[in-house]
mmCIF file of C-alpha atoms and ligand atoms in Angstrom:
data_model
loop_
_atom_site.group_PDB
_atom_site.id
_atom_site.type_symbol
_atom_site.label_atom_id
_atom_site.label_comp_id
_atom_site.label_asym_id
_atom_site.label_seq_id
_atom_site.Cartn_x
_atom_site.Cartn_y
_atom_site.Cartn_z
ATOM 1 C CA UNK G 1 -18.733 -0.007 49.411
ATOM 2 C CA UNK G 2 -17.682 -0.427 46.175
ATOM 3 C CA UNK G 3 -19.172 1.957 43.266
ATOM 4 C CA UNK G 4 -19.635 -1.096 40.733
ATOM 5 C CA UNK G 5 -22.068 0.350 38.429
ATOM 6 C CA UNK G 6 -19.479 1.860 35.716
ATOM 7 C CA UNK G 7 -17.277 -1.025 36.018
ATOM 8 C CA UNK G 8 -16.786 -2.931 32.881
ATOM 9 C CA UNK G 9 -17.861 -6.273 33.098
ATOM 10 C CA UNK G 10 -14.586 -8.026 31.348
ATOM 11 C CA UNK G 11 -12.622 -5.742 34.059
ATOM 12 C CA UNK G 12 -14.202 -6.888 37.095
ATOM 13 C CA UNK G 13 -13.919 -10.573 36.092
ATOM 14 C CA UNK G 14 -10.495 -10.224 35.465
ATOM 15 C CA UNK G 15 -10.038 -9.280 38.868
ATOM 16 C CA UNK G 16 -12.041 -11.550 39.883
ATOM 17 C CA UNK G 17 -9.993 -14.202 38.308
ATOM 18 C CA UNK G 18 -6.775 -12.543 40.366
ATOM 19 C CA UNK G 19 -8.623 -12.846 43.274
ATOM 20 C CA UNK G 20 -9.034 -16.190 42.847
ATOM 21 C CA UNK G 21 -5.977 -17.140 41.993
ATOM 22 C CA UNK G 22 -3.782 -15.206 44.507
ATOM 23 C CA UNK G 23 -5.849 -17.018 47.544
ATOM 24 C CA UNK G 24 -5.465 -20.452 48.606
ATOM 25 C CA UNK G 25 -8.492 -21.241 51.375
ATOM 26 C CA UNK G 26 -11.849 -19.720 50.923
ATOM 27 C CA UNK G 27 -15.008 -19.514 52.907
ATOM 28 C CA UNK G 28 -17.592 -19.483 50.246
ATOM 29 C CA UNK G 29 -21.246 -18.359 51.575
ATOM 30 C CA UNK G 30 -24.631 -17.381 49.563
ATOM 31 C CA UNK G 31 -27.751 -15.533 51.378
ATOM 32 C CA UNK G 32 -29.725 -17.278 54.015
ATOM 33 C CA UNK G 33 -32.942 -19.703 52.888
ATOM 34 C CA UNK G 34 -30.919 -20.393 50.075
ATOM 35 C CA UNK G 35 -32.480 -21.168 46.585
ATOM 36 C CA UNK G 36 -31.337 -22.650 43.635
ATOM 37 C CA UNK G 37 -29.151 -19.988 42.302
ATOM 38 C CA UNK G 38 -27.991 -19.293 45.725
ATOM 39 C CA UNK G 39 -27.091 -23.532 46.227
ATOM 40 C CA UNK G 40 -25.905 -23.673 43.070
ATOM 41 C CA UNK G 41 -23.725 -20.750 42.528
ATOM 42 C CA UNK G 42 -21.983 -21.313 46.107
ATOM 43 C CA UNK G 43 -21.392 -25.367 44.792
ATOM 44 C CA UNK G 44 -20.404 -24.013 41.067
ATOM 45 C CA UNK G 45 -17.620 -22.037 43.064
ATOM 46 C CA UNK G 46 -16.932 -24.983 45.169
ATOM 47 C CA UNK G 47 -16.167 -27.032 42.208
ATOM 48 C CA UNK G 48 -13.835 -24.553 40.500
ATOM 49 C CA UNK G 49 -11.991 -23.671 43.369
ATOM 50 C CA UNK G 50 -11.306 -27.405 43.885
ATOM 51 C CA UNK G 51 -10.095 -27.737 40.591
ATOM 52 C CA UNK G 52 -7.564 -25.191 40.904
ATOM 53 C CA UNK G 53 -5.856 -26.988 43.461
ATOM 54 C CA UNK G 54 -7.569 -24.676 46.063
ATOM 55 C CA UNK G 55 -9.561 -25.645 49.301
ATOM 56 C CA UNK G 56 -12.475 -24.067 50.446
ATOM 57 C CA UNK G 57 -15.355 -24.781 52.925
ATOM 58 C CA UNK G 58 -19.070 -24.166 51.712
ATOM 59 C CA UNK G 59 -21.635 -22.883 54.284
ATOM 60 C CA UNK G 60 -24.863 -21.218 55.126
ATOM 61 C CA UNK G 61 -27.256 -19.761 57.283
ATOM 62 C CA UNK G 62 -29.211 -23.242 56.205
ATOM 63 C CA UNK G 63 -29.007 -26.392 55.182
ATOM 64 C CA UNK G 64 -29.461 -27.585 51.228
ATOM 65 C CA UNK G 65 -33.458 -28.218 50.592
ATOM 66 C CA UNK G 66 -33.751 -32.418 49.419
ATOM 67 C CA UNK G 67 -34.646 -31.526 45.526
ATOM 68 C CA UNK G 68 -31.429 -30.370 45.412
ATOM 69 C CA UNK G 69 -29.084 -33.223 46.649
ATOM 70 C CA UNK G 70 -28.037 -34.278 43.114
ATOM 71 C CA UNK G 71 -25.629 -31.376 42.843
ATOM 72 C CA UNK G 72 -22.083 -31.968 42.734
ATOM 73 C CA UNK G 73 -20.429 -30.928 46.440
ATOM 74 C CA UNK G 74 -23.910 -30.973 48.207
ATOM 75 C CA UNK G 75 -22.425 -33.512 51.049
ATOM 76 C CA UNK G 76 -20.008 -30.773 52.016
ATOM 77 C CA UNK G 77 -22.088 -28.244 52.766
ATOM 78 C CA UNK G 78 -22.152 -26.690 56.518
ATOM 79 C CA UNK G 79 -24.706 -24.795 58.390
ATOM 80 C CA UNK G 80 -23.106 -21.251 59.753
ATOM 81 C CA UNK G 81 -23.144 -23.745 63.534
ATOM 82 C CA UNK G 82 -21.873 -26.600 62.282
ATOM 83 C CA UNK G 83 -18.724 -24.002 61.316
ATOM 84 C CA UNK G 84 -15.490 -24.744 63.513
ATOM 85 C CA UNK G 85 -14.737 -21.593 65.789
ATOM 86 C CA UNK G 86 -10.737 -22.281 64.899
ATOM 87 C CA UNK G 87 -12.032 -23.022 60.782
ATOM 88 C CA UNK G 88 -9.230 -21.724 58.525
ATOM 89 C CA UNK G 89 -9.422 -19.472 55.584
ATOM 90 C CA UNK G 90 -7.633 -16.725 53.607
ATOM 91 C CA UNK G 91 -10.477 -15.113 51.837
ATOM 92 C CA UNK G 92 -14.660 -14.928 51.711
ATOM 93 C CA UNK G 93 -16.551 -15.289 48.325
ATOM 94 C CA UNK G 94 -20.385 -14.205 48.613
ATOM 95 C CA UNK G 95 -22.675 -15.133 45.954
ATOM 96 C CA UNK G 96 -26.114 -14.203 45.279
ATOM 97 C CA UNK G 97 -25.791 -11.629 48.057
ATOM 98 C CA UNK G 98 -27.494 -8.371 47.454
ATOM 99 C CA UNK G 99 -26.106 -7.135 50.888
ATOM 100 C CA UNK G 100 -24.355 -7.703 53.511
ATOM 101 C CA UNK G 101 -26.841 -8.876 55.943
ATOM 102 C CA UNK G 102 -28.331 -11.400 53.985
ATOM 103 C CA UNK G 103 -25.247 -13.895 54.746
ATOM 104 C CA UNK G 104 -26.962 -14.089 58.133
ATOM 105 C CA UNK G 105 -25.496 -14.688 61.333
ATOM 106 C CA UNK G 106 -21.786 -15.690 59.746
ATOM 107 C CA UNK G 107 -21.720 -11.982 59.111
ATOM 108 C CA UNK G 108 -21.103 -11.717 63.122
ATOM 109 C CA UNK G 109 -18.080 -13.945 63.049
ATOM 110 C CA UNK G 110 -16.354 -12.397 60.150
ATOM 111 C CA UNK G 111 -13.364 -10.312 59.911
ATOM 112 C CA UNK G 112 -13.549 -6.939 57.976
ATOM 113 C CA UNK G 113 -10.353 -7.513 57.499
ATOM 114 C CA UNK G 114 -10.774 -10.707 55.219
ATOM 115 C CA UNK G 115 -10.757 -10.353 51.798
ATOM 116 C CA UNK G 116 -13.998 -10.618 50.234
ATOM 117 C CA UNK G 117 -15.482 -10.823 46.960
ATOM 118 C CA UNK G 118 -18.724 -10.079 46.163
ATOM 119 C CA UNK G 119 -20.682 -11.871 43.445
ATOM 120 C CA UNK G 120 -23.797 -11.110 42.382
ATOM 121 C CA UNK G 121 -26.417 -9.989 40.019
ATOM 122 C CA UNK G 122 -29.089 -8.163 41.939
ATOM 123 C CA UNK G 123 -29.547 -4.306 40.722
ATOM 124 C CA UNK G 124 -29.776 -3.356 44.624
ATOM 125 C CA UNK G 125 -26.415 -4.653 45.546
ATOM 126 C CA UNK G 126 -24.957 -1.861 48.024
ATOM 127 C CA UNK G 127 -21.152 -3.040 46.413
ATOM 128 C CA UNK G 128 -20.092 -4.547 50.027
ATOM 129 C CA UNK G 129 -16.727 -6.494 49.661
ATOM 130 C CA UNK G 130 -13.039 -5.618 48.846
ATOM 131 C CA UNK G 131 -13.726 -6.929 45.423
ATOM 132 C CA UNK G 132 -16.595 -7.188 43.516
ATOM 133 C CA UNK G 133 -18.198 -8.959 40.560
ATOM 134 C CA UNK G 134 -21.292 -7.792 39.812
ATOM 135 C CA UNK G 135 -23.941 -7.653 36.469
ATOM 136 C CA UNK G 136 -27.371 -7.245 37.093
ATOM 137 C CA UNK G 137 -28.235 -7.926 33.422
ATOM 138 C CA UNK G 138 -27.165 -11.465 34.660
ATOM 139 C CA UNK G 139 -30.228 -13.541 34.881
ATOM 140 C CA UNK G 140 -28.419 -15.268 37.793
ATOM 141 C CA UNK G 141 -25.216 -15.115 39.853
ATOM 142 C CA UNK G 142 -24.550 -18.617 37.904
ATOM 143 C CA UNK G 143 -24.791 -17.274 34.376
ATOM 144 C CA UNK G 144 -21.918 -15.011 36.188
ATOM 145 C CA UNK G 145 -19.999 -17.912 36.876
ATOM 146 C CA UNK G 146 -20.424 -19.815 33.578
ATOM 147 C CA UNK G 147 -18.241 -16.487 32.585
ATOM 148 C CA UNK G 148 -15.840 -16.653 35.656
ATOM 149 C CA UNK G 149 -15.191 -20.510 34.675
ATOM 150 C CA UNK G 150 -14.051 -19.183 31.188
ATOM 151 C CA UNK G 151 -11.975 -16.521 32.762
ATOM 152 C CA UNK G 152 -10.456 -19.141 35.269
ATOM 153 C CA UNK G 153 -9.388 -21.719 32.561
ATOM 154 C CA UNK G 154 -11.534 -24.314 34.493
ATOM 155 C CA UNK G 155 -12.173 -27.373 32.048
ATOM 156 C CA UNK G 156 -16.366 -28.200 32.456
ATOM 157 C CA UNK G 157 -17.399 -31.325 33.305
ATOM 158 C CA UNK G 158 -21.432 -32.496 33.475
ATOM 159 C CA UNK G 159 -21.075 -31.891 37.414
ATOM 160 C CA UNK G 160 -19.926 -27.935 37.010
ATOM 161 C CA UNK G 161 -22.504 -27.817 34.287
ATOM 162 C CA UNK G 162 -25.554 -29.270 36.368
ATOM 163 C CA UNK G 163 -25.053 -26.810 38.814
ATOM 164 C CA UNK G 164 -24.664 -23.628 36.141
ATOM 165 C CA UNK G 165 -27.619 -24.877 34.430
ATOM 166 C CA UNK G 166 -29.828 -25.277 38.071
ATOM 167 C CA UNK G 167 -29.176 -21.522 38.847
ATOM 168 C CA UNK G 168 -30.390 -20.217 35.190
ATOM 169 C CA UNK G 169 -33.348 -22.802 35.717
ATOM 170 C CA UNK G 170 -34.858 -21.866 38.461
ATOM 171 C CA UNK G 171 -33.650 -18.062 38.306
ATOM 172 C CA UNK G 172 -35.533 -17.522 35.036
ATOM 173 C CA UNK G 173 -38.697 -19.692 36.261
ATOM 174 C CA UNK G 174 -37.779 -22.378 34.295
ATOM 175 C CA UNK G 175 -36.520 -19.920 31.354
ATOM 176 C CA UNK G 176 -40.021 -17.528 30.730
ATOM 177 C CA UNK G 177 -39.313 -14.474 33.049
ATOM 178 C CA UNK G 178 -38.302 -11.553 31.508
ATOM 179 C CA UNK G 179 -34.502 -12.052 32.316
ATOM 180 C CA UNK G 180 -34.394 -14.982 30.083
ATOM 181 C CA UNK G 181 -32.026 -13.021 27.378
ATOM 182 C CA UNK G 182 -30.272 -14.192 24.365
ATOM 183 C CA UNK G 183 -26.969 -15.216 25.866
ATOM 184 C CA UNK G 184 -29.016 -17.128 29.001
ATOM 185 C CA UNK G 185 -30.553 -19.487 26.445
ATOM 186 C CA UNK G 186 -27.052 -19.945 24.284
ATOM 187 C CA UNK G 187 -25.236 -20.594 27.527
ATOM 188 C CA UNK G 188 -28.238 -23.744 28.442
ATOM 189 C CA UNK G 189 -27.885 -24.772 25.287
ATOM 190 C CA UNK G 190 -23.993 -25.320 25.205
ATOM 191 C CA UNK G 191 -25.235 -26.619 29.127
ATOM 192 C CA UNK G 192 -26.808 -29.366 27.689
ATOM 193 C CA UNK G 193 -24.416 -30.415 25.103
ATOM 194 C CA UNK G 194 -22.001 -30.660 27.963
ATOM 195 C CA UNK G 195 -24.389 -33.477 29.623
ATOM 196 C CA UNK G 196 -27.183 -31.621 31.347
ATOM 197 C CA UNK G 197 -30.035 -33.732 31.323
ATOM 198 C CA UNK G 198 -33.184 -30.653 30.866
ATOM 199 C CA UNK G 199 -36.011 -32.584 31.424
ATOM 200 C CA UNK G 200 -34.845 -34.593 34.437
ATOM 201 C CA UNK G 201 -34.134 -31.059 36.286
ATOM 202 C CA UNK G 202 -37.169 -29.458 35.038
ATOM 203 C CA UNK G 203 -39.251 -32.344 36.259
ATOM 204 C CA UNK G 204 -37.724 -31.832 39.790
ATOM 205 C CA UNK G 205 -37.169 -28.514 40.120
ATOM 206 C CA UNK G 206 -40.143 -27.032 38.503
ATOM 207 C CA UNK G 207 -43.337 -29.392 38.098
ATOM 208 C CA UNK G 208 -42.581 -31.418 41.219
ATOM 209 C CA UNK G 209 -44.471 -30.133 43.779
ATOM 210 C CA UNK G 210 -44.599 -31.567 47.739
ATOM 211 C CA UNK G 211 -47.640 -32.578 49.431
ATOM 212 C CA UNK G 212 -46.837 -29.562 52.111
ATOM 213 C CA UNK G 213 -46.830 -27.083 48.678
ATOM 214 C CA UNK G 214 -50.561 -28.144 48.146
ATOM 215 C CA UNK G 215 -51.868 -27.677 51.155
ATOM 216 C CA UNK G 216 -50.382 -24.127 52.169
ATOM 217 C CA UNK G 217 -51.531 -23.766 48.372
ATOM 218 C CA UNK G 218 -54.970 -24.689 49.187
ATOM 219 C CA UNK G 219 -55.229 -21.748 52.404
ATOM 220 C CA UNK G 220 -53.500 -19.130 50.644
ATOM 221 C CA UNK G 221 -56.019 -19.028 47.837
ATOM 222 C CA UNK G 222 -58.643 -19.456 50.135
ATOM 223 C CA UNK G 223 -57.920 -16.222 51.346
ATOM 224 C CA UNK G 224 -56.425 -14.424 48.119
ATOM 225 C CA UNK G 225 -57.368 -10.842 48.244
ATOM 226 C CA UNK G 226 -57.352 -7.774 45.480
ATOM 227 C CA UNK G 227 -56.671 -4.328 45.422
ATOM 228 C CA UNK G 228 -56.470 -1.785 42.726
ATOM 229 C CA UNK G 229 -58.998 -3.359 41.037
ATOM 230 C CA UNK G 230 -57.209 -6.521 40.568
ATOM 231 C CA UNK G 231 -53.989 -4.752 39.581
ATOM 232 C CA UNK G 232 -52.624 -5.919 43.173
ATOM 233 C CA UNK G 233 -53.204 -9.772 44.446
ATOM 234 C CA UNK G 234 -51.778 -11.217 47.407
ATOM 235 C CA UNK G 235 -52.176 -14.275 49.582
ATOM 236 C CA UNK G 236 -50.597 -14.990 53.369
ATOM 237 C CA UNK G 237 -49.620 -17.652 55.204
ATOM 238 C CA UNK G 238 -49.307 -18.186 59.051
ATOM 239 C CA UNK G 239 -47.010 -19.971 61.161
ATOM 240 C CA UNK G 240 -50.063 -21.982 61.936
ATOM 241 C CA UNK G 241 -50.239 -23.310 58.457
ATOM 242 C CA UNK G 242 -46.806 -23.815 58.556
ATOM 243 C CA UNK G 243 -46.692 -25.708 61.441
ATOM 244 C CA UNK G 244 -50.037 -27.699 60.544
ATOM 245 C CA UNK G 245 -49.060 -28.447 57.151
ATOM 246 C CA UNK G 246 -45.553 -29.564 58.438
ATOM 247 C CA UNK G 247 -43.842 -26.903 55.431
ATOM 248 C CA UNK G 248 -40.769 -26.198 55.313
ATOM 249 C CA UNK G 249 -39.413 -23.008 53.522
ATOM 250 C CA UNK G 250 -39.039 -24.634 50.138
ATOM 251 C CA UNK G 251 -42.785 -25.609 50.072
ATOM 252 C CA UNK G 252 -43.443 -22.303 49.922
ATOM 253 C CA UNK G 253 -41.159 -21.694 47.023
ATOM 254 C CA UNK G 254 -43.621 -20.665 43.978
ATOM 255 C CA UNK G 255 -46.392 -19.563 45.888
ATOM 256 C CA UNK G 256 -46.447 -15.991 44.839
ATOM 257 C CA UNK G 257 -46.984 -16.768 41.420
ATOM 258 C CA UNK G 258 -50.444 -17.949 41.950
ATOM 259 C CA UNK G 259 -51.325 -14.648 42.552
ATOM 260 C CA UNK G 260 -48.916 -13.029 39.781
ATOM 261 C CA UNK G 261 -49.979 -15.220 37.556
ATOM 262 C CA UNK G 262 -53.679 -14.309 37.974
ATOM 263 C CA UNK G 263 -55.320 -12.330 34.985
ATOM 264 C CA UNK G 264 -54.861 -8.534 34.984
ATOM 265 C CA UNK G 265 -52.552 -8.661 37.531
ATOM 266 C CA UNK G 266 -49.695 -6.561 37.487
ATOM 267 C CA UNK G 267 -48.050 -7.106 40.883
ATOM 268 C CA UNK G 268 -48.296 -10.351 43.563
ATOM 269 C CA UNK G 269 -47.344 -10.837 46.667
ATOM 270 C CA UNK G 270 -47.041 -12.987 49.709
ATOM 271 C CA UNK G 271 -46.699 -12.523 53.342
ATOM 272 C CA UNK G 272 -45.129 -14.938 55.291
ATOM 273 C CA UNK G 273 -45.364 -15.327 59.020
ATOM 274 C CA UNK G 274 -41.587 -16.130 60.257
ATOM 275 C CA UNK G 275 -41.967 -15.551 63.775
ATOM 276 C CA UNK G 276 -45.143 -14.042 65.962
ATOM 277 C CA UNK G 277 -45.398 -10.138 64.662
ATOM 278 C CA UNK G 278 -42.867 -10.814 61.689
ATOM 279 C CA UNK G 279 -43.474 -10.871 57.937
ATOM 280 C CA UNK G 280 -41.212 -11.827 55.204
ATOM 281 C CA UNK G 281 -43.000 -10.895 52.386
ATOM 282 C CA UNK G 282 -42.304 -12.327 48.384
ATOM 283 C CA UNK G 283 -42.690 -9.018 45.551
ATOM 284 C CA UNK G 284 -43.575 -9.861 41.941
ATOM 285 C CA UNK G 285 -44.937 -7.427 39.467
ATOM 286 C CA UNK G 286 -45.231 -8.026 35.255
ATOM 287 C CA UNK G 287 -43.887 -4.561 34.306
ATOM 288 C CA UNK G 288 -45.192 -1.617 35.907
ATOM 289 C CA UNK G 289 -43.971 -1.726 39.447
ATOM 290 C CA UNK G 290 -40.368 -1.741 40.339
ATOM 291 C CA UNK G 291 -40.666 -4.501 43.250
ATOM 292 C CA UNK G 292 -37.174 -3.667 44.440
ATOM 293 C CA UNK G 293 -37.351 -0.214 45.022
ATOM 294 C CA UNK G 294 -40.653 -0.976 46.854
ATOM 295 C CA UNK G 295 -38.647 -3.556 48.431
ATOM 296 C CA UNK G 296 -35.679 -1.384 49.918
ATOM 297 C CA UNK G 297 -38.617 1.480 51.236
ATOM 298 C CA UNK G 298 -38.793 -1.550 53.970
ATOM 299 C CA UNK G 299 -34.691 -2.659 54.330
ATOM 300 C CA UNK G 300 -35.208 -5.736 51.662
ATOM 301 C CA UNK G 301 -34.051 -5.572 47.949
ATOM 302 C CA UNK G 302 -33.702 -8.137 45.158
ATOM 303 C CA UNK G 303 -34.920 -7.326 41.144
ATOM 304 C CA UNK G 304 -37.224 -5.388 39.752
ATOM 305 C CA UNK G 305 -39.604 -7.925 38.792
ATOM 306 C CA UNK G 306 -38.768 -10.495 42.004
ATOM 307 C CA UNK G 307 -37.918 -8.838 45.411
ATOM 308 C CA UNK G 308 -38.153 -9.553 48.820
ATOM 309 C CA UNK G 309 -38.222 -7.597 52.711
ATOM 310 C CA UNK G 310 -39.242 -8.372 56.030
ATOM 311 C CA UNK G 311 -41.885 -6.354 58.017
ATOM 312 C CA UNK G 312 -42.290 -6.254 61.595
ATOM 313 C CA UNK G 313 -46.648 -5.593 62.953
ATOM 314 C CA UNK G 314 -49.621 -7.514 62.665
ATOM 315 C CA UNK G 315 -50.531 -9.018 59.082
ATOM 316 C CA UNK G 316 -52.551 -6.289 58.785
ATOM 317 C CA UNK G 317 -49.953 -3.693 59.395
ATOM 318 C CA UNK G 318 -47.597 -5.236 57.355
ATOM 319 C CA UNK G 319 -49.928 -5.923 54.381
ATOM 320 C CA UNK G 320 -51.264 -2.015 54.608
ATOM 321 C CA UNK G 321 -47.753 -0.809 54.443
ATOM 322 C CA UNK G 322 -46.994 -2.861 51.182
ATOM 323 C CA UNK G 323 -50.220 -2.371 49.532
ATOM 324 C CA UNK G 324 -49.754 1.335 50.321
ATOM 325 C CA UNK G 325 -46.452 1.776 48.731
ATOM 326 C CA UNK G 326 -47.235 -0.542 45.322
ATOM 327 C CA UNK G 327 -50.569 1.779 45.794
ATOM 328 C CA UNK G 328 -48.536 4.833 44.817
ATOM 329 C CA UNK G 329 -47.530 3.251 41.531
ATOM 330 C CA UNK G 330 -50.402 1.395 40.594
ATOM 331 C CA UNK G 331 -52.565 4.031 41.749
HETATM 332 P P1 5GP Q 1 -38.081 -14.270 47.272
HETATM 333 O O1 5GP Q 1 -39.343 -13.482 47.243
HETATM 334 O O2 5GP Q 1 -38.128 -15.434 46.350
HETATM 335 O O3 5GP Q 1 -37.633 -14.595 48.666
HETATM 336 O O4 5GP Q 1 -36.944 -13.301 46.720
HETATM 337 C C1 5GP Q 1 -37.046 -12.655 45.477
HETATM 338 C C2 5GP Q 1 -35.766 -11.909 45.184
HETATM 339 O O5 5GP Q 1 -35.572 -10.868 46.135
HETATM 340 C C3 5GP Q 1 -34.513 -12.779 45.269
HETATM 341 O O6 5GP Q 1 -33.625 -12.352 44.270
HETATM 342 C C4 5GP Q 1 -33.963 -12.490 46.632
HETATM 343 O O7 5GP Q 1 -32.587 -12.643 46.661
HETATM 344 C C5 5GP Q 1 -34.376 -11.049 46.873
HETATM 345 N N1 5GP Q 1 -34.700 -10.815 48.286
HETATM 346 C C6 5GP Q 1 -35.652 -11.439 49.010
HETATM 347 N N2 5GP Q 1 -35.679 -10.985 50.272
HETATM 348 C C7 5GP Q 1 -34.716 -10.048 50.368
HETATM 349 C C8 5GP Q 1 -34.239 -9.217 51.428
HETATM 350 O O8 5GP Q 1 -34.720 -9.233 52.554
HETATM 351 N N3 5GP Q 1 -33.210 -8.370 51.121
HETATM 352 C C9 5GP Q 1 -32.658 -8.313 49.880
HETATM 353 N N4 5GP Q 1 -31.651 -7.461 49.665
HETATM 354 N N5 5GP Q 1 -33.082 -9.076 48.867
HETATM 355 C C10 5GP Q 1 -34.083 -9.940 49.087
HETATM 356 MN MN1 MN Q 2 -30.086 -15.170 42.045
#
């Protein structure tokens, strides 16, 4: 594990860059149930690789959720079984990986050997890798990679730039959460004078909402519950609703915010069922409770404002545990 903290910035992306540029194949993965930054940032690499004359095979736990098939690369993509058992490659590049583990099941057909760089912005990131590149003051692994493509020399094109700006979208809630710095909003704007169409993306990546979305909508607030009073809201949902409101795991995307969102709320959160007796459950908090650190009391991780963990007991088990240990801040 690498101690990445103290590392300057400008350092690790220069090594980065050598990385890079003393490899020739690369296996580029991003952390399973992908989301935008994740799809984005592992395409963004994609694309630069290619341009450097390099060759590289994109894949993941799952497959690329419809809203984003625009991106440049998408067609490529490959599920962690669709990967050839003889599939050729020099060197790994994680993105958007906080650990390890979160690569899912490719992690069990890895080498330790292989090089790997790590690339990420999430403050829990245990530093796994042989090289890393890591800045949790990032507001997502892209706006790391708008700096790598700098570093690189790589000349941008609308396609690189679709998929930079897609990861700072949807990473920064459509640019309001609290990571939304300075140099995010100076890096969209030079985004968009490089082709990105804003409103187009925002329109289907942030008010478009499925018919599946609405309807798991619908039972979670129907059972939305408080504690603290009202500093703590949360909502579930079952594999029943999943199954019954034929959802897949991008209709759930957004969810938690109903409850964040609600007044004098300082932390939300959602429980999902993903199989009988198991919870993954969605952390948000305004700016009292750090969500990660409640996060990693249960093996998850993520931000301090957005984290994430899986549970194993009943809902009720599950939900007591969390509300106990957000209890001890909000308390
Ligand atoms: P979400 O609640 O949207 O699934 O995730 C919120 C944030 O927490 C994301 O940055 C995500 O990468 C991170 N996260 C979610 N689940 C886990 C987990 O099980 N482990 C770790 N390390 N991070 C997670
Ligand atoms: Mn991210």
């Amino acid at each position: 594990m690498k101690e990445w903290r103290n590392l300057p910035y400008e350092q690790m992306l220069k090594a980065a860059t050598a990385f890079i540029q003393k490899h020739d194949r690369f296996l580029i993965v991003s952390h399973v149930n992908p989301d935008g930054d994740a799809i984005s940032s592992t395409l963004a690499v994609a694309y630069m690789l290619k341009q450097l004359g390099k060759t590289y095979i994109a894949v993941n736990e799952d497959d690329i959720p419809e809203r984003f098939r625009y991106l440049w690369g998408y067609e490529d993509w490959l599920r962690t079984e669709q990967l050839p058992p003889d599939a050729v490659y020099d060197a790994v590049i994680s993105v958007d990986c906080a650990d390890y583990a979160r690569i899912g099941t490719l992690k069990d057909r890895l080498s330790p050997a292989t090089p790997h760089l790590n690339i990420d912005h999430h403050s829990t990131n245990n530093g796994f890798g042989s090289e890393v590149l890591i800045r949790e003051e990032a507001a997502a692994t892209a706006e790391i990679l708008d700096d790598l493509a700098d570093f690189l020399g790589v000349t941008w094109s609308k396609d690189l730039a679709d998929c930079i700006y897609t990861g700072l979208l949807t990473d920064t809630g459509g640019f309001r959460y609290s990571n939304t710095s300075p140099a995010v909003l100076r890096k969209a704007s030079r985004l968009v004078e490089r082709g990105v169409q804003a409103s187009e993306l925002a329109q289907c990546l942030l008010e478009q909402i499925t018919s599946a979305h609405v309807q798991l909508l619908q039972r979670a607030l129907s059972r939305l519950a408080f504690e603290f009073d009202g500093k703590l809201a949360w909502i579930y949902v079952t594999l029943q609703d999943i199954a019954e409101t034929k959802a897949s795991n991008e209709d759930l995307e957004g969810l938690v915010n109903y409850p964040k969102n609600i007044e004098g709320v300082e932390t939300g959160m959602l429980l999902k069922e993903v199989s009988e007796g198991v919870y993954k459950a969605s952390l948000r908090s305004h700016a009292i409770v750090d969500v990660a650190k409640v996060a990693q009391q249960f093996g998850g991780g993520g931000h301090k404002r957005a984290a994430g963990c899986t549970i194993e007991g009943t809902l009720q088990e599950a939900a007591e545990q969390l509300v106990k240990e957000v209890g001890l801040v909000l308390k």
